[in-house]
């Protein structure tokens, strides 16, 4: 697709910035331009800065701990270093479930919310990473619903949790008031499963890990977003799908995550679930030439959505862009910097990304992008990374 098709006059860009500033607190809403497609988003490679951790990068792109670390098994999570090539897996296969209400796949530790679609409008899906119950306190599977929503909740720890903390030398009060020390964060949504919640957290590094007592945690900005757009009585389906397959534009994509051994008793490189996922997505299995790639995906369990028949990341290697992440504040600051620096000609909305996702570019060399990135970051007041993107973003 040509750059000219993406040109946007400064007045319209200013309006776009204003709309983002007045929107909910996250920019992770996808429009399903093809209602039959089962794949959203695109993958990226981010070149890290000296001050980054993988968790910093992950949160700016709305990824949990396992999302970003499993995709980068050879990279130090706490000190990736200057200029390290970091895979950012922001392409997702929708779970095999009805596209309504909230669908939670505990295998990938991710939530999908399908708002009700207005007449003559495109279906939307909102997705956020989650933290879930650890072994011994596993988040239950099944269908439930949101019964009510509470802002600034107090927490009354169950007796079992108070006992556990006491045994560990960390006694809890009977009631924890709202505030920065409250493990529920600033928002909670009760489920009809007694004792289980969707809630925020005062320890964001636990998003993307199995660390809770069964409840489902979200980043503070994500639970605020979800809280305001999700009505009470919304249906919730919690399922376990570590292997997924889906089609977009006739292309088959595959995805595999770590098995949860307290849920999944299979041993070794068992391909049966992936075979079932592929046959659900299409009428036939992959070719003999493509089968080794499918086996690699299941064996590696990186959680990265890969197109069958293409090189693993299908990154466009000869173009570089600038990206500030997908949260609302980063997007609005990035777009404001475009106006301030008069970079209209370099404004590039992302074809397959969330509605507001923005790139600046393209640049012919990484050095050109790095130089411009420092200038944009200084004006925007937010981290800006040099990135390369997969072909479906352009």
XYZ file of C-alpha atoms in Angstrom:
394
model
C 0.000 0.000 0.000
C 1.407 3.384 -0.936
C 2.277 6.104 1.525
C 0.072 8.567 -0.360
C -3.005 6.583 0.646
C -2.185 7.332 4.274
C -1.661 11.099 4.018
C -3.568 13.137 6.588
C -3.883 16.955 6.603
C -2.643 18.703 9.758
C -6.159 19.802 10.716
C -7.431 16.236 10.588
C -4.408 15.012 12.509
C -5.119 17.604 15.218
C -8.707 16.373 15.404
C -7.435 12.804 15.673
C -5.227 13.754 18.630
C -8.210 15.366 20.357
C -10.341 12.293 19.825
C -7.677 10.071 21.367
C -7.368 12.360 24.381
C -11.121 12.078 25.009
C -11.240 8.314 24.396
C -11.034 5.497 26.972
C -7.638 4.880 28.548
C -6.231 2.295 26.136
C -5.634 2.064 22.416
C -6.031 -1.668 21.972
C -9.351 -1.774 20.142
C -9.325 -3.563 16.793
C -11.981 -3.217 14.107
C -12.836 -6.455 12.318
C -12.788 -5.210 8.737
C -13.119 -8.850 7.649
C -15.728 -10.528 9.885
C -14.461 -13.960 8.851
C -10.841 -13.318 9.803
C -9.525 -14.874 13.004
C -6.248 -12.937 13.200
C -5.691 -9.363 14.392
C -2.612 -7.202 14.789
C 0.934 -7.603 13.534
C 4.354 -8.497 14.905
C 7.225 -6.066 15.386
C 10.895 -5.911 16.201
C 11.807 -3.130 18.647
C 15.394 -1.964 19.133
C 15.770 -1.483 22.882
C 17.255 1.540 24.627
C 19.924 1.226 27.327
C 17.426 2.029 30.097
C 14.773 -0.496 29.006
C 13.722 -3.779 30.544
C 11.613 -6.242 28.569
C 8.792 -5.494 31.021
C 8.971 -1.771 30.182
C 8.682 -2.519 26.483
C 5.957 -5.102 27.027
C 3.732 -2.795 29.060
C 3.960 0.038 26.503
C 2.739 -2.425 23.875
C 0.116 -3.966 26.229
C 1.928 -7.275 26.657
C 2.312 -9.264 29.860
C 5.473 -10.792 31.307
C 5.213 -14.148 29.519
C 4.201 -12.465 26.238
C 7.439 -10.539 25.990
C 9.858 -12.970 27.685
C 8.694 -16.138 25.910
C 9.004 -14.345 22.560
C 12.615 -13.420 23.420
C 14.170 -16.469 25.099
C 17.756 -15.318 24.504
C 17.308 -11.782 25.847
C 17.948 -10.719 29.456
C 14.549 -9.616 30.766
C 16.041 -7.001 33.102
C 18.924 -5.722 31.003
C 18.375 -6.294 27.271
C 20.917 -3.571 26.509
C 21.211 -0.803 23.933
C 20.073 -1.695 20.426
C 18.975 -5.269 21.171
C 16.510 -6.724 18.698
C 13.359 -7.458 20.758
C 10.407 -9.341 19.277
C 7.097 -7.668 20.178
C 4.327 -10.257 19.520
C 1.298 -8.046 18.952
C -0.399 -10.304 16.410
C -3.163 -12.435 17.971
C -5.357 -15.337 16.890
C -8.844 -14.985 18.310
C -9.842 -17.895 20.572
C -12.125 -20.572 19.176
C -15.270 -19.340 20.929
C -18.335 -17.228 20.152
C -17.352 -13.608 19.561
C -19.492 -12.083 22.257
C -18.893 -10.682 25.713
C -15.543 -11.433 27.330
C -13.491 -14.462 26.320
C -10.476 -15.305 28.499
C -7.846 -17.780 27.344
C -5.829 -18.681 30.431
C -3.303 -20.597 28.312
C -2.106 -17.356 26.695
C -3.050 -15.198 29.701
C -5.080 -12.829 27.557
C -8.583 -11.383 27.587
C -10.727 -10.557 24.540
C -13.806 -8.370 24.824
C -16.342 -8.120 21.994
C -18.597 -5.084 22.556
C -22.091 -5.282 21.131
C -22.023 -4.136 17.520
C -24.214 -1.239 16.472
C -26.206 -1.552 13.263
C -24.124 -0.966 10.113
C -20.922 -0.913 12.200
C -17.883 -3.171 12.174
C -17.439 -5.645 14.988
C -14.731 -4.620 17.431
C -12.512 -6.616 19.753
C -10.548 -5.254 22.689
C -7.668 -7.346 24.010
C -5.511 -7.044 27.146
C -2.967 -9.260 28.923
C -3.911 -10.749 32.286
C -2.422 -12.432 35.317
C -4.142 -15.584 36.604
C -4.187 -18.085 39.451
C -1.019 -19.965 40.316
C -0.785 -23.749 40.656
C -2.953 -24.808 43.579
C -5.138 -21.724 43.088
C -5.919 -22.166 39.384
C -8.383 -19.800 37.738
C -11.472 -21.939 37.011
C -12.734 -22.658 33.508
C -16.334 -22.205 32.431
C -18.995 -19.629 31.706
C -19.858 -16.834 34.080
C -20.856 -13.157 33.931
C -20.074 -9.790 35.467
C -22.461 -9.217 38.337
C -21.398 -5.728 39.407
C -18.551 -3.221 39.155
C -16.857 -1.269 41.953
C -14.489 1.698 41.763
C -11.936 2.113 44.574
C -12.811 -1.227 46.182
C -11.828 -2.347 49.654
C -10.418 -5.858 49.994
C -11.548 -8.320 52.612
C -8.979 -11.140 52.412
C -10.529 -14.613 52.655
C -9.498 -16.595 55.714
C -7.478 -19.022 53.582
C -5.355 -16.189 52.185
C -4.888 -14.577 55.597
C -3.721 -17.946 56.947
C -1.237 -18.363 54.107
C 0.200 -14.881 54.670
C 0.436 -15.482 58.417
C 2.379 -18.700 57.856
C 4.772 -16.773 55.608
C 5.337 -14.109 58.262
C 3.335 -11.504 56.366
C 0.074 -11.048 58.297
C -2.805 -9.278 56.564
C -5.412 -7.011 58.139
C -9.017 -8.133 58.027
C -9.844 -5.232 55.714
C -7.530 -3.459 53.241
C -8.950 -0.029 52.335
C -8.873 1.497 48.867
C -5.551 3.050 47.978
C -2.084 2.298 46.598
C -1.563 -0.717 48.894
C -4.770 -2.449 47.814
C -4.011 -5.582 45.720
C -7.303 -5.093 43.819
C -6.130 -1.791 42.385
C -8.625 0.967 41.636
C -11.314 -1.120 39.895
C -12.899 -4.536 40.277
C -15.626 -6.404 38.424
C -17.240 -9.254 40.331
C -18.044 -12.507 38.552
C -20.963 -14.816 39.230
C -18.366 -17.455 40.158
C -18.259 -16.838 43.922
C -14.965 -15.372 45.077
C -13.573 -14.579 41.616
C -12.986 -11.120 40.141
C -11.536 -9.159 37.285
C -9.476 -6.422 38.925
C -6.471 -4.133 38.748
C -3.312 -4.529 40.762
C -0.735 -2.592 42.745
C 1.955 -4.959 41.389
C 1.795 -4.626 37.584
C 4.758 -6.980 37.038
C 2.393 -9.862 37.934
C 0.374 -9.330 34.739
C 1.327 -12.163 32.419
C 2.203 -14.536 35.280
C 0.451 -17.166 37.371
C 0.709 -15.446 40.726
C -2.840 -14.756 41.969
C -5.170 -16.791 44.143
C -7.414 -17.421 41.150
C -8.615 -13.943 40.304
C -7.806 -12.264 36.999
C -5.518 -9.227 37.141
C -5.029 -6.497 34.543
C -2.665 -3.551 34.226
C -4.156 -0.496 36.003
C -4.720 1.313 32.686
C -6.344 -1.773 31.153
C -8.815 -2.465 33.955
C -9.814 1.217 33.883
C -10.443 0.907 30.147
C -12.409 -2.327 30.508
C -14.362 -1.066 33.522
C -15.748 1.881 31.595
C -16.699 0.071 28.394
C -18.097 -3.200 29.795
C -21.629 -3.250 31.212
C -22.705 -5.375 34.146
C -24.235 -8.727 33.189
C -21.735 -9.138 30.337
C -21.077 -12.811 29.703
C -17.593 -14.182 30.418
C -16.183 -17.457 29.075
C -12.930 -18.753 30.549
C -11.217 -21.421 28.456
C -7.864 -23.136 27.949
C -6.467 -23.098 24.399
C -2.655 -23.262 24.284
C -2.703 -24.098 20.545
C -4.557 -21.871 18.097
C -4.882 -21.574 14.331
C -6.656 -18.940 12.275
C -7.063 -17.504 8.798
C -6.674 -13.943 7.526
C -6.793 -13.106 3.826
C -6.474 -16.796 3.007
C -3.239 -17.137 5.019
C -3.054 -19.686 7.861
C -1.408 -18.564 11.109
C -0.398 -20.743 14.073
C 0.271 -20.012 17.746
C 1.395 -22.153 20.700
C 1.864 -21.347 24.390
C 3.311 -23.114 27.400
C 1.211 -25.938 28.802
C -0.215 -25.491 32.296
C 0.725 -28.782 33.898
C -2.033 -28.608 36.498
C -4.571 -28.275 33.651
C -2.906 -30.142 30.782
C -1.579 -33.689 31.273
C -0.158 -34.221 27.771
C 3.482 -35.206 27.509
C 6.131 -34.014 25.052
C 5.602 -32.488 21.619
C 1.993 -33.646 21.264
C 0.600 -32.291 17.976
C -3.005 -33.435 18.452
C -4.350 -30.086 19.785
C -2.663 -28.179 16.941
C -4.058 -30.621 14.380
C -7.543 -29.981 15.806
C -6.993 -26.221 15.729
C -5.857 -26.305 12.091
C -8.820 -28.431 11.023
C -11.158 -26.032 12.816
C -9.622 -23.115 10.928
C -9.610 -24.787 7.505
C -10.661 -28.006 5.788
C -7.209 -29.567 5.465
C -3.898 -29.905 7.257
C -0.769 -28.049 6.193
C 1.422 -29.511 3.436
C 4.308 -31.877 4.114
C 6.717 -29.003 3.429
C 4.978 -26.787 5.994
C 4.548 -29.427 8.704
C 8.055 -28.983 10.243
C 7.241 -25.303 10.907
C 4.040 -26.322 12.724
C 6.074 -28.757 14.829
C 8.613 -26.050 15.628
C 5.875 -23.667 16.771
C 4.399 -26.294 19.117
C 7.820 -27.282 20.419
C 9.071 -23.715 21.009
C 5.908 -22.458 22.775
C 6.910 -18.817 22.245
C 3.357 -17.508 21.875
C 4.313 -15.707 18.652
C 1.699 -15.920 15.874
C 3.495 -17.161 12.763
C 2.206 -17.382 9.163
C 2.606 -20.881 7.760
C 4.828 -20.994 4.708
C 6.698 -17.738 5.441
C 9.842 -17.011 7.390
C 9.058 -16.949 11.073
C 8.614 -13.232 11.726
C 7.873 -12.012 8.182
C 9.437 -8.667 9.147
C 10.054 -6.112 6.394
C 13.806 -5.837 6.840
C 14.626 -2.795 4.715
C 12.288 -0.232 6.337
C 12.450 1.360 9.789
C 9.776 3.272 11.698
C 9.274 5.003 15.063
C 6.726 3.746 17.592
C 5.749 4.895 21.102
C 3.513 1.982 22.086
C -0.239 1.513 22.112
C -1.501 3.100 25.325
C -3.613 6.220 25.016
C -1.113 8.667 26.461
C 1.744 7.441 24.273
C -0.354 7.588 21.098
C -1.640 11.090 21.800
C 1.848 12.390 22.654
C 3.285 10.800 19.519
C 0.640 12.401 17.312
C 1.080 15.770 19.002
C 4.821 15.551 18.323
C 4.047 14.893 14.649
C 2.106 18.176 14.540
C 4.753 20.133 16.475
C 7.625 18.867 14.336
C 5.585 19.096 11.118
C 6.108 15.430 10.291
C 2.755 15.010 8.544
C 4.388 13.299 5.592
C 5.812 10.666 7.950
C 2.522 9.942 9.751
C 1.607 6.318 9.016
C -1.474 4.674 10.600
C -1.098 0.914 10.901
C -3.310 -1.168 8.642
C -3.687 -4.245 10.857
C -3.190 -2.683 14.274
C -5.457 -1.150 16.910
C -7.550 1.776 15.723
C -5.156 4.484 16.973
C -1.789 2.766 16.510
C 0.663 5.145 14.870
C 4.027 4.837 13.148
C 6.391 7.581 12.012
C 8.287 6.667 8.880
C 9.431 4.959 6.875
C 13.192 5.533 7.107
C 15.710 3.924 4.803
C 18.218 3.167 7.553
C 18.059 2.452 11.250
C 20.460 5.346 11.881
C 18.017 7.810 10.282
C 15.201 6.472 12.449
C 17.328 6.636 15.623
C 18.196 10.292 15.019
C 14.589 11.292 14.397
C 13.459 9.126 17.322
C 15.526 11.144 19.798
C 13.978 14.371 18.520
C 10.430 12.984 18.658
C 10.956 11.554 22.158
C 12.252 14.906 23.420
C 9.204 16.749 22.078
C 6.672 14.053 23.007
C 8.005 13.406 26.512
C 7.496 9.666 26.119
C 9.725 6.728 25.130
C 10.022 6.232 21.375
C 11.548 3.157 19.782
C 12.981 2.387 16.372
C 10.982 -0.563 15.059
C 10.508 -2.835 12.083
C 7.114 -4.305 11.376
C 5.632 -7.344 9.663
C 4.262 -6.890 6.160
C 0.611 -7.010 7.280
C 1.070 -3.679 9.099
C 1.847 -1.726 5.934
